[in-house]
CSV table of C-alpha atoms in Angstrom, one decimal:
chain,number,residue,atom,x,y,z
A,19,MET,CA,56.4,14.9,-15.9
A,20,SER,CA,56.1,17.7,-18.8
A,21,ALA,CA,53.4,18.4,-20.6
A,22,ASP,CA,54.7,17.2,-23.6
A,23,LEU,CA,53.6,13.5,-21.2
A,24,VAL,CA,51.5,12.9,-19.4
A,25,VAL,CA,51.7,9.6,-17.3
A,26,ASP,CA,48.6,8.3,-15.1
A,27,VAL,CA,48.9,5.2,-12.4
A,28,SER,CA,45.8,3.7,-11.5
A,29,ASP,CA,45.1,-0.1,-10.7
A,30,GLY,CA,47.9,-1.1,-11.5
A,31,VAL,CA,47.7,0.6,-15.1
A,32,ALA,CA,50.2,3.1,-15.9
A,33,VAL,CA,49.2,5.1,-18.9
A,34,LEU,CA,51.5,7.0,-21.1
A,35,THR,CA,50.0,9.7,-22.9
A,36,LEU,CA,51.7,12.0,-26.2
A,37,ASN,CA,50.8,14.7,-25.4
A,38,ARG,CA,51.5,17.7,-28.2
A,39,PRO,CA,47.9,16.6,-29.6
A,40,GLU,CA,48.0,20.4,-31.2
A,41,HIS,CA,51.1,19.5,-33.0
A,42,LEU,CA,49.3,15.9,-33.5
A,43,ASN,CA,52.4,14.7,-30.7
A,44,ALA,CA,55.2,15.1,-33.4
A,45,TYR,CA,58.6,13.0,-31.5
A,46,THR,CA,60.8,15.5,-30.1
A,47,PRO,CA,64.0,15.0,-28.2
A,48,GLU,CA,62.6,15.8,-25.3
A,49,MET,CA,59.6,14.0,-25.1
A,50,GLY,CA,62.0,10.3,-26.3
A,51,GLU,CA,64.1,11.3,-23.2
A,52,LEU,CA,60.4,11.5,-20.7
A,53,LEU,CA,59.3,8.5,-22.6
A,54,GLY,CA,62.1,6.5,-21.4
A,55,ARG,CA,61.8,8.2,-18.6
A,56,ALA,CA,58.6,6.8,-17.3
A,57,TYR,CA,59.3,4.1,-18.6
A,58,ARG,CA,62.8,3.4,-16.2
A,59,ASP,CA,59.8,4.6,-13.6
A,60,CYS,CA,57.0,2.3,-14.7
A,61,ASP,CA,59.6,-0.7,-14.3
A,62,ALA,CA,60.2,0.1,-10.6
A,63,ASP,CA,57.4,0.7,-9.5
A,64,ASP,CA,55.3,-2.9,-8.1
A,65,GLU,CA,51.9,-0.9,-8.6
A,66,VAL,CA,52.2,-0.6,-12.6
A,67,ARG,CA,51.7,-4.4,-13.7
A,68,ALA,CA,51.7,-2.9,-16.9
A,69,ILE,CA,51.9,-0.2,-19.4
A,70,VAL,CA,50.1,2.0,-22.0
A,71,VAL,CA,51.6,4.7,-24.1
A,72,THR,CA,48.6,6.0,-26.7
A,73,GLY,CA,48.7,9.9,-27.6
A,74,ALA,CA,46.8,12.9,-27.0
A,75,GLY,CA,43.6,14.2,-29.9
A,76,ARG,CA,43.3,12.5,-32.3
A,77,ALA,CA,47.3,10.8,-33.6
A,78,PHE,CA,49.9,9.0,-31.8
A,79,CYS,CA,52.6,11.5,-33.4
A,80,ALA,CA,52.9,12.1,-36.7
A,81,GLY,CA,56.2,12.0,-36.7
A,82,ALA,CA,59.2,14.0,-36.0
A,83,ASP,CA,59.0,17.8,-35.3
A,84,PHE,CA,59.5,19.9,-38.1
A,85,GLY,CA,58.2,23.3,-36.6
A,86,GLY,CA,60.3,25.6,-36.0
A,87,GLY,CA,62.5,26.8,-38.8
A,88,ALA,CA,64.3,22.8,-37.8
A,89,THR,CA,65.2,19.7,-38.9
A,90,PRO,CA,65.5,17.2,-36.9
A,91,PHE,CA,67.7,15.3,-39.5
A,92,GLU,CA,70.3,17.8,-40.4
A,93,SER,CA,73.7,17.1,-38.6
A,94,PRO,CA,75.1,19.3,-36.2
A,95,GLY,CA,78.5,17.7,-37.3
A,96,GLY,CA,81.2,16.2,-34.4
A,97,ASP,CA,80.8,13.2,-32.0
A,98,ASP,CA,77.8,14.4,-30.7
A,99,GLY,CA,76.3,12.4,-29.4
A,100,PHE,CA,73.4,11.5,-31.6
A,101,THR,CA,71.7,7.8,-31.7
A,102,ALA,CA,68.9,6.8,-33.9
A,103,SER,CA,67.4,4.9,-30.7
A,104,PRO,CA,66.8,7.5,-28.4
A,105,ILE,CA,64.1,5.5,-26.2
A,106,SER,CA,66.2,4.2,-23.4
A,107,PRO,CA,65.4,2.3,-22.5
A,108,ALA,CA,63.1,0.0,-25.0
A,109,ALA,CA,59.8,-0.9,-23.9
A,110,PHE,CA,60.7,-4.2,-25.0
A,111,GLU,CA,63.9,-3.7,-23.0
A,112,LEU,CA,61.4,-3.5,-19.7
A,113,ARG,CA,59.8,-6.7,-17.3
A,114,LYS,CA,56.1,-5.2,-17.3
A,115,PRO,CA,54.1,-5.4,-21.2
A,116,VAL,CA,53.3,-2.7,-22.5
A,117,ILE,CA,50.7,-1.8,-24.8
A,118,ALA,CA,50.6,0.7,-27.4
A,119,ALA,CA,47.5,1.8,-28.8
A,120,LEU,CA,47.9,3.9,-31.6
A,121,ASN,CA,44.4,6.0,-31.2
A,122,GLY,CA,45.4,8.0,-35.1
A,123,HIS,CA,48.2,8.9,-37.2
A,124,ALA,CA,51.6,6.9,-35.5
A,125,VAL,CA,53.9,7.8,-39.3
A,126,GLY,CA,58.1,7.6,-38.4
A,127,ILE,CA,59.6,7.2,-36.0
A,128,GLY,CA,55.9,7.4,-34.1
A,129,LEU,CA,55.0,4.3,-36.2
A,130,THR,CA,58.8,2.8,-34.8
A,131,ILE,CA,58.4,3.5,-31.1
A,132,ALA,CA,54.9,1.8,-31.0
A,133,LEU,CA,57.2,-1.9,-32.7
A,134,GLN,CA,59.5,-1.4,-29.9
A,135,ALA,CA,56.1,-2.3,-27.6
A,136,ASP,CA,54.7,-5.7,-27.3
A,137,ILE,CA,51.1,-5.8,-28.3
A,138,ARG,CA,49.3,-2.9,-31.1
A,139,ILE,CA,46.3,-1.8,-31.2
A,140,VAL,CA,45.5,0.5,-34.3
A,141,ALA,CA,43.4,2.4,-35.7
A,142,GLN,CA,40.8,1.3,-39.0
A,143,ASP,CA,41.1,4.5,-40.9
A,144,ALA,CA,44.8,5.4,-39.1
A,145,LYS,CA,47.4,6.7,-41.5
A,146,TYR,CA,50.9,4.3,-40.5
A,147,GLY,CA,54.1,4.1,-42.4
A,148,VAL,CA,57.9,3.6,-41.8
A,149,VAL,CA,58.0,6.5,-44.3
A,150,GLN,CA,62.4,7.5,-43.3
A,151,VAL,CA,63.3,6.1,-46.7
A,152,ARG,CA,61.3,9.2,-48.3
A,153,ARG,CA,62.9,11.8,-45.9
A,154,GLY,CA,65.8,11.0,-47.2
A,155,VAL,CA,67.5,9.1,-43.4
A,156,ILE,CA,66.8,6.0,-42.8
A,157,PRO,CA,64.5,4.6,-40.2
A,158,ASP,CA,64.7,4.2,-36.8
A,159,CYS,CA,64.8,2.7,-32.4
A,160,MET,CA,65.9,-0.6,-33.8
A,161,ALA,CA,62.6,-1.0,-37.1
A,162,HIS,CA,65.4,-2.9,-39.1
A,163,TRP,CA,64.8,-5.7,-36.5
A,164,THR,CA,61.6,-5.7,-34.7
A,165,LEU,CA,59.8,-5.7,-37.3
A,166,ALA,CA,61.3,-8.3,-39.5
A,167,GLN,CA,60.9,-9.9,-35.4
A,168,LEU,CA,57.4,-8.9,-35.7
A,169,THR,CA,56.1,-9.8,-39.0
A,170,SER,CA,59.1,-11.5,-41.9
A,171,LEU,CA,61.4,-10.1,-43.7
A,172,GLY,CA,59.6,-9.8,-46.7
A,173,VAL,CA,56.8,-7.3,-44.9
A,174,ALA,CA,59.1,-6.0,-43.5
A,175,ALA,CA,61.3,-5.4,-46.7
A,176,ASP,CA,57.7,-3.6,-47.9
A,177,ILE,CA,57.3,-0.6,-45.6
A,178,LEU,CA,60.8,-0.2,-44.3
A,179,LEU,CA,62.1,0.3,-48.1
A,180,THR,CA,59.3,1.9,-50.0
A,181,GLY,CA,58.2,4.3,-46.9
A,182,ARG,CA,55.0,3.8,-48.1
A,183,THR,CA,51.7,4.0,-46.0
A,184,PHE,CA,49.1,2.2,-45.1
A,185,ALA,CA,45.7,1.6,-42.7
A,186,GLY,CA,45.1,0.1,-39.9
A,187,SER,CA,43.2,-3.0,-40.6
A,188,GLU,CA,46.6,-3.4,-43.5
A,189,ALA,CA,48.7,-2.4,-40.4
A,190,VAL,CA,47.1,-6.2,-38.6
A,191,THR,CA,47.0,-7.9,-41.9
A,192,LEU,CA,50.6,-7.7,-42.0
A,193,GLY,CA,51.0,-8.9,-38.6
A,194,ILE,CA,52.4,-5.3,-37.4
A,195,ALA,CA,48.9,-5.0,-34.5
A,196,SER,CA,47.4,-7.3,-32.8
A,197,ARG,CA,43.9,-5.9,-33.6
A,198,ALA,CA,42.5,-2.2,-35.9
A,199,LEU,CA,39.7,-0.7,-33.9
A,200,PRO,CA,37.5,2.3,-35.0
A,201,ALA,CA,39.1,5.2,-33.2
A,202,GLY,CA,37.1,6.0,-30.4
A,203,GLN,CA,37.9,2.0,-29.6
A,204,VAL,CA,41.0,1.8,-29.2
A,205,LEU,CA,42.3,2.9,-26.3
A,206,ASP,CA,39.8,1.4,-24.5
A,207,HIS,CA,39.9,-1.6,-25.8
A,208,ALA,CA,43.9,-1.4,-25.0
A,209,LEU,CA,43.3,-0.3,-21.3
A,210,GLU,CA,40.7,-3.2,-20.5
A,211,THR,CA,43.7,-5.3,-21.7
A,212,ALA,CA,46.0,-3.9,-19.5
A,213,ARG,CA,43.3,-4.2,-17.0
A,214,ASP,CA,43.4,-7.5,-17.7
A,215,ILE,CA,46.9,-8.5,-16.7
A,216,ALA,CA,46.9,-5.9,-13.7
A,217,VAL,CA,44.4,-8.1,-11.8
A,218,ASN,CA,44.9,-12.3,-13.3
A,219,VAL,CA,48.2,-11.8,-14.0
A,220,ALA,CA,51.6,-12.9,-12.0
A,221,PRO,CA,54.1,-9.6,-12.7
A,222,MET,CA,56.4,-12.6,-11.2
A,223,SER,CA,55.2,-14.9,-14.3
A,224,ALA,CA,54.9,-11.8,-17.2
A,225,ALA,CA,58.4,-10.4,-16.1
A,226,LEU,CA,59.9,-13.7,-17.1
A,227,CYS,CA,57.6,-15.2,-20.2
A,228,LYS,CA,58.4,-10.9,-21.5
A,229,ARG,CA,62.0,-11.0,-21.1
A,230,LEU,CA,62.0,-15.0,-21.8
A,231,LEU,CA,60.5,-14.0,-25.1
A,232,TRP,CA,62.4,-10.9,-26.5
A,233,ASP,CA,66.0,-12.0,-25.0
A,234,THR,CA,64.7,-15.4,-27.2
A,235,ALA,CA,64.6,-13.2,-30.1
A,236,MET,CA,67.6,-10.9,-29.3
A,237,HIS,CA,69.9,-13.8,-29.0
A,238,ARG,CA,68.3,-16.2,-31.2
A,239,TYR,CA,67.9,-19.0,-29.1
A,240,PRO,CA,68.4,-22.6,-31.0
A,241,PRO,CA,64.9,-24.6,-28.9
A,242,ALA,CA,67.2,-26.8,-27.1
A,243,GLN,CA,68.3,-23.8,-25.0
A,244,VAL,CA,64.8,-22.1,-24.9
A,245,ALA,CA,63.8,-25.5,-23.4
A,246,GLU,CA,66.2,-25.5,-20.9
A,247,LEU,CA,65.4,-22.0,-19.6
A,248,GLU,CA,61.6,-22.6,-19.4
A,249,THR,CA,62.5,-25.4,-17.1
A,250,ARG,CA,65.1,-23.4,-15.5
A,251,LEU,CA,62.7,-20.4,-14.5
A,252,HIS,CA,59.8,-23.0,-14.1
A,253,ARG,CA,61.8,-23.8,-10.8
A,254,ARG,CA,61.7,-20.7,-10.3
A,255,VAL,CA,58.4,-20.3,-9.2
A,256,MET,CA,56.8,-23.6,-9.7
A,257,GLY,CA,55.4,-24.1,-5.8
A,258,GLY,CA,55.8,-21.2,-4.7
A,259,ALA,CA,53.3,-18.5,-2.7
A,260,ASP,CA,52.3,-17.2,-6.1
A,261,ALA,CA,51.4,-20.5,-8.0
A,262,ARG,CA,49.4,-21.3,-5.2
A,263,GLU,CA,47.2,-18.8,-4.9
A,264,GLY,CA,46.8,-19.0,-9.5
A,265,VAL,CA,45.6,-22.1,-8.8
A,266,ALA,CA,43.2,-21.1,-5.4
A,267,ALA,CA,42.4,-18.8,-7.1
A,268,PHE,CA,41.1,-20.9,-10.5
A,269,LEU,CA,39.3,-22.9,-7.9
A,270,ASP,CA,37.8,-20.8,-5.9
A,271,ARG,CA,37.0,-18.9,-9.2
A,272,ARG,CA,37.9,-15.1,-7.6
A,273,PRO,CA,41.0,-12.8,-8.5
A,274,PRO,CA,44.3,-13.8,-7.5
A,275,ARG,CA,46.2,-12.2,-4.7
A,276,PHE,CA,49.8,-12.1,-6.0
A,277,THR,CA,52.2,-11.0,-3.5
A,278,ALA,CA,55.5,-11.7,-5.3
A,279,ARG,CA,56.7,-9.1,-5.8
A,280,LEU,CA,59.9,-7.6,-8.9
A,281,SER,CA,61.6,-5.0,-6.3
A,282,ARG,CA,62.5,-7.2,-3.9
A,283,GLU,CA,61.9,-10.1,-5.3
A,284,TRP,CA,63.4,-10.2,-9.3
A,285,THR,CA,67.4,-11.9,-10.8
A,286,PRO,CA,67.7,-11.6,-14.5
A,287,LEU,CA,67.5,-14.5,-16.4
A,288,PRO,CA,70.2,-16.2,-16.8
C-alpha cells in the first residue's frame, strides 16, 4: 500500500504493520487512512481469515506525530471534516478477528487504535497509556466506549481521566490486554493465534460470532434478545456444510476444510 503501512497476506493471515520505525510509528492521517483501507480490503478478501496489526521496530505506535513543526491538535477552523475517530471502519466493525500485537510502546492514539481490536497481546515492559488529557485534548477512536466495554467504568475513568502510563503487565491486570509477554515474543504469539484461527475456525462462524458480540455491546441488547439472535444465527449454520465438516474433522482428527465464503454468502445480522 504505502511505506507507512506494510500489508502481508500469507496462509490466511493478514499482517498490517505500522511502518515508521524511525519515528516509533507515530500516527499520521495518511497512516490512519491506509489502515482503514487495509481493514476494508481484508474484510472483503475470502483468503484472509484473521488480521494482525503490529508495529515495525521497537514500538507499536508512540502516539500522534508532532514532527515537522505542526501539531495535530491545532484546529484549522471551520467545518473541515475533522473526526476524532479517523480509522474507518474500526476494527470491531469488521467480520474478521483482529489481533493487536503491541510489540512495544502504544501511547495516545497508538493505544486507542489497539483498543478497537478483538484481542490485544502486549509487551511486558513497554509503556501504554491514553494520555490525551495531559496534552489539552481528550481521548479519541471511541476510547470512552471501548475501554469501558473491555474493562469497567472505574478502570476506564482511572485510565482516561488521569492520562497515566502503565506497563504491559498492568494492562493485563486491568483487563485491557489478554496476555503480556517479552517484547520479542509478542508478534510470534499473535501470529500463532491468528494462524490457529485461520486453520481451525469456520469463517462464517467467526463472522457471526464477532458481529453478535460487538453488536450486543453497541446496541445493548438485553439477554432475551441475545438468546433470540443466537437461535436465529444457529439456524443459519446448523446442518450446513461447514457444520458437518467441523464435526467430521474433529472425529477424524484432521484440520477442517471449511467452504463457506463471506463474499458470496454473508447477510447482515437480523
